[in-house]
Coordinates of C-alpha atoms and ligand atoms in Angstrom, one line a residue:
X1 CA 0.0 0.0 0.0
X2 CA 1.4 3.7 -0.6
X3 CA 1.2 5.6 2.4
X4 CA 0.1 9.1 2.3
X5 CA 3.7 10.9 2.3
X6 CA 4.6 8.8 -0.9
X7 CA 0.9 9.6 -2.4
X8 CA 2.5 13.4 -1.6
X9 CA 5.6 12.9 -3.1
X10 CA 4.7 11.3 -6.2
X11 CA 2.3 13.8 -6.9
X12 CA 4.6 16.5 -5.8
X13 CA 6.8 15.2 -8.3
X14 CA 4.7 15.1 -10.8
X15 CA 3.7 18.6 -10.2
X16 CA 7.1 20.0 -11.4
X17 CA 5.5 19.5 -15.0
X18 CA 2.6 21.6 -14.7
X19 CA 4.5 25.0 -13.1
X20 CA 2.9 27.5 -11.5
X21 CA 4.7 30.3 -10.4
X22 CA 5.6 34.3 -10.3
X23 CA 7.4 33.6 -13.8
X24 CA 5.1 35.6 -16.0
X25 CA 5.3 32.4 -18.8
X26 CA 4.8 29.2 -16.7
X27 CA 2.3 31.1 -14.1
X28 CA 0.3 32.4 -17.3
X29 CA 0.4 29.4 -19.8
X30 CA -0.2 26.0 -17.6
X31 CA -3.3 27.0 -16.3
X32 CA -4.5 28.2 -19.5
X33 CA -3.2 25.0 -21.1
X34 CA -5.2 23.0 -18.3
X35 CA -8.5 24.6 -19.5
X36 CA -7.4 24.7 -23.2
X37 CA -7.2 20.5 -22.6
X38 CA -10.5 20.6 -20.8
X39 CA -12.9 22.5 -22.7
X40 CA -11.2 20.2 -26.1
X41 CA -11.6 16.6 -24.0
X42 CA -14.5 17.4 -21.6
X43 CA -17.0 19.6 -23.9
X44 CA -19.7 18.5 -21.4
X45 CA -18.1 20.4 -18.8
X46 CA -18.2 23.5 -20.8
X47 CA -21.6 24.3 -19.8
X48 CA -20.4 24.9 -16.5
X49 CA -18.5 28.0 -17.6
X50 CA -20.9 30.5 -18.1
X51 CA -20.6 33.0 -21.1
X52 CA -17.3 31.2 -22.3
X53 CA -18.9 27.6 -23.1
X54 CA -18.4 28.4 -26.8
X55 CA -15.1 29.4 -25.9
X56 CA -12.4 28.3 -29.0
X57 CA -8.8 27.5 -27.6
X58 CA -7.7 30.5 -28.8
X59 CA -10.2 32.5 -26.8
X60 CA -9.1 30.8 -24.0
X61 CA -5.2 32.0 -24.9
X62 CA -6.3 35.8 -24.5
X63 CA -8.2 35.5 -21.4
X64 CA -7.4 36.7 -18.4
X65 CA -10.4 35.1 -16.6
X66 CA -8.8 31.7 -17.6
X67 CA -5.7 33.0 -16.8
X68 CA -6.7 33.8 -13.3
X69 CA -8.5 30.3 -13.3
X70 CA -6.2 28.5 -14.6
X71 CA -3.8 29.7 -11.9
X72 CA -6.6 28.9 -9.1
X73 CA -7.1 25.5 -10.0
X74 CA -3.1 24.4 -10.3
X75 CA -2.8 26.2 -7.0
X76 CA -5.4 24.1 -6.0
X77 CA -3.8 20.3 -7.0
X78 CA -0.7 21.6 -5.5
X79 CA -2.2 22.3 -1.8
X80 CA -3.8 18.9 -2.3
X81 CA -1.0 17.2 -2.9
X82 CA 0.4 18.9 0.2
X83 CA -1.4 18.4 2.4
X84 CA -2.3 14.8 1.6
X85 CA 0.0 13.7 5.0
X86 CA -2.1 16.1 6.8
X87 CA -6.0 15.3 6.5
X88 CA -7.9 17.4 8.4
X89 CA -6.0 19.8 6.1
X90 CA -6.7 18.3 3.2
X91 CA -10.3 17.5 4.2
X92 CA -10.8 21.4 5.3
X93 CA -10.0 21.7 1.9
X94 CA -12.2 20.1 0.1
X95 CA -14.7 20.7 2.3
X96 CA -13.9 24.4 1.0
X97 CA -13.5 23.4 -2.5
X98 CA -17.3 22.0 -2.2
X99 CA -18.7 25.3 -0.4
X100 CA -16.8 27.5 -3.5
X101 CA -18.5 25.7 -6.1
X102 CA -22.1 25.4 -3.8
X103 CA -24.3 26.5 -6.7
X104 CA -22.5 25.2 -9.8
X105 CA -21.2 21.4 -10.0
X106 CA -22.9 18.4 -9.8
X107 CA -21.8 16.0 -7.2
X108 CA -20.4 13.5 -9.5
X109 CA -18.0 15.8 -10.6
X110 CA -15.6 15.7 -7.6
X111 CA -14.4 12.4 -8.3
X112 CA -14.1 12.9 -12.3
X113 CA -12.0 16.5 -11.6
X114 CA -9.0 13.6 -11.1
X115 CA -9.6 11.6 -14.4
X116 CA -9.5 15.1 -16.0
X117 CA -6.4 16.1 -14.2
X118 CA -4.7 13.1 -14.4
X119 CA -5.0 13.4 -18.4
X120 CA -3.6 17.0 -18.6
X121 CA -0.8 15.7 -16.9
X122 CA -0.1 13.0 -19.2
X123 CA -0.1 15.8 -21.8
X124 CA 3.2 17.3 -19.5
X125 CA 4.7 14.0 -18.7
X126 CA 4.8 10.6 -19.6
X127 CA 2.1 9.6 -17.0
X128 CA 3.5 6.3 -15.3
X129 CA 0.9 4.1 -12.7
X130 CA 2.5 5.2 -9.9
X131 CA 1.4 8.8 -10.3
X132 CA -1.7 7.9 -11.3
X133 CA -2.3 6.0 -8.6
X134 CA -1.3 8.5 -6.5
X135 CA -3.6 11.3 -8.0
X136 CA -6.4 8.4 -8.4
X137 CA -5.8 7.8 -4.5
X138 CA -5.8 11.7 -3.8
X139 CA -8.9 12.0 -6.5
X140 CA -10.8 9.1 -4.3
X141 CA -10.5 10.8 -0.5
X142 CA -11.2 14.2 -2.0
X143 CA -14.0 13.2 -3.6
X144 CA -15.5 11.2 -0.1
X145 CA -14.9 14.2 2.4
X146 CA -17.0 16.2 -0.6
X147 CA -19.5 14.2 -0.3
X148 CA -19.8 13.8 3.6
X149 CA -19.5 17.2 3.6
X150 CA -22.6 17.4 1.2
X151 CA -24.2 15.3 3.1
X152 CA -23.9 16.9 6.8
X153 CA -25.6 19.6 4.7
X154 CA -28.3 18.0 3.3
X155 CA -27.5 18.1 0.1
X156 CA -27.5 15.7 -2.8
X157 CA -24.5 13.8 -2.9
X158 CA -22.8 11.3 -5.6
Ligands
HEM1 C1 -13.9 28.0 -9.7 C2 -16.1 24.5 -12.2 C3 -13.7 21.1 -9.7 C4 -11.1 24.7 -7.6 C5 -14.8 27.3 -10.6 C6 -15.7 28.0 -11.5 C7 -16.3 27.0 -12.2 C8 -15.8 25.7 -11.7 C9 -17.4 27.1 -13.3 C10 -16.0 29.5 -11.7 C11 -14.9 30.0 -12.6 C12 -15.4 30.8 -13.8 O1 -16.5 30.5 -14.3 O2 -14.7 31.6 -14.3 C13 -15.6 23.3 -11.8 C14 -16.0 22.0 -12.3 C15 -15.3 21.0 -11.6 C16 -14.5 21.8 -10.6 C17 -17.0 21.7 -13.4 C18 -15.3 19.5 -11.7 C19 -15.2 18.9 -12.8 C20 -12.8 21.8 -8.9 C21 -11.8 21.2 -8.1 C22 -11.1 22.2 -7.5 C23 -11.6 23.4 -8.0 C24 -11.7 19.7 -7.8 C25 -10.0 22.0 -6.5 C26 -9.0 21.1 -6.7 C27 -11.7 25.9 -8.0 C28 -11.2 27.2 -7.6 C29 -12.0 28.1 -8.2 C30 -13.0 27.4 -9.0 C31 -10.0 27.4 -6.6 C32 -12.0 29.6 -8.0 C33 -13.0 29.9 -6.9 C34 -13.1 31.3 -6.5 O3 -12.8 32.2 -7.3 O4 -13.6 31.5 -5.4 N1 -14.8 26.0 -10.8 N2 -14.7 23.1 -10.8 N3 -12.6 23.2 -8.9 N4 -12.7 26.1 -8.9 FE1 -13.7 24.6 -9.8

């Protein structure tokens, strides 16, 4: 069994592939490459994306909502896989993560984030079992403490 450090390492690791950062080139383009690799992979997820579900990869390129977005979500995967040694951490996150996106995703959706994640990586690295294990195993606990959380609330869950 991998024990939550080397789940955190693994996916650390693979994390070097898909920069973020304060360097204006990496912090802009691999967030707007993760959405670029979305909206072309997962067009059913475009609806979710209000007044850019039409949006061409292109479009994507010149915009700074993206951009923003883009940075958000990698900033995201990385506190994940930070704090995967650490769970009520990473469960306060996700629990977070849930109450962000309150009135927009469908429940199903926190468990298929990882699939999509785990692809865009594959598009940086050559995408080996062990880190996709590890990002399936990170994908799997997020995507239970989402859904107890929905359910403490009342809410629908997957
Ligand atoms: C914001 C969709 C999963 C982190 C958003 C927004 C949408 C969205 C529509 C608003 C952004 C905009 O329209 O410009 C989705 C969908 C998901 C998903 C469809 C599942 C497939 C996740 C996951 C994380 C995450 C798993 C964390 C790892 C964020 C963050 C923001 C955001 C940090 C910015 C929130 C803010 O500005 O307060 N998401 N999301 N999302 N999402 Fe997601």
């Amino acid at each position: 069994m991998t024990t939550p450090s080397e789940v955190k390492y693994i996916c650390k690791r693979s994390l070097e592939s898909a920069k973020i950062g304060t360097d204006e080139a990496a912090a802009k383009q691999t967030g707007l490459d993760f959405y670029k690799y979305l909206f072309a992979n997962y067009p059913e997820l475009r609806v979710y994306f209000k007044g850019a579900e039409n949006f061409s990869a292109n479009e994507i390129q010149q915009s700074d909502r993206f951009q923003h977005q883009g940075q958000q979500i990698l900033l995201d995967c990385n506190t994940l896989a930070n704090t995967f040694d650490d769970q009520i951490k990473f469960k306060t996150h996700a629990r977070e993560t849930v109450h962000r996106h309150m009135t927009n995703v469908d429940p199903s959706l926190w468990s298929v984030f990882f699939t999509v994640f785990i692809g865009f990586l594959g598009t940086k690295m050559t995408m080996d079992g062990a880190t996709k294990h590890a990002w399936t195993t990170i994908g799997k606990v997020f995507a239970e403490e989402c859904n107890r959380y929905l359910k403490d609330l009342g809410l629908p869950t997957s």
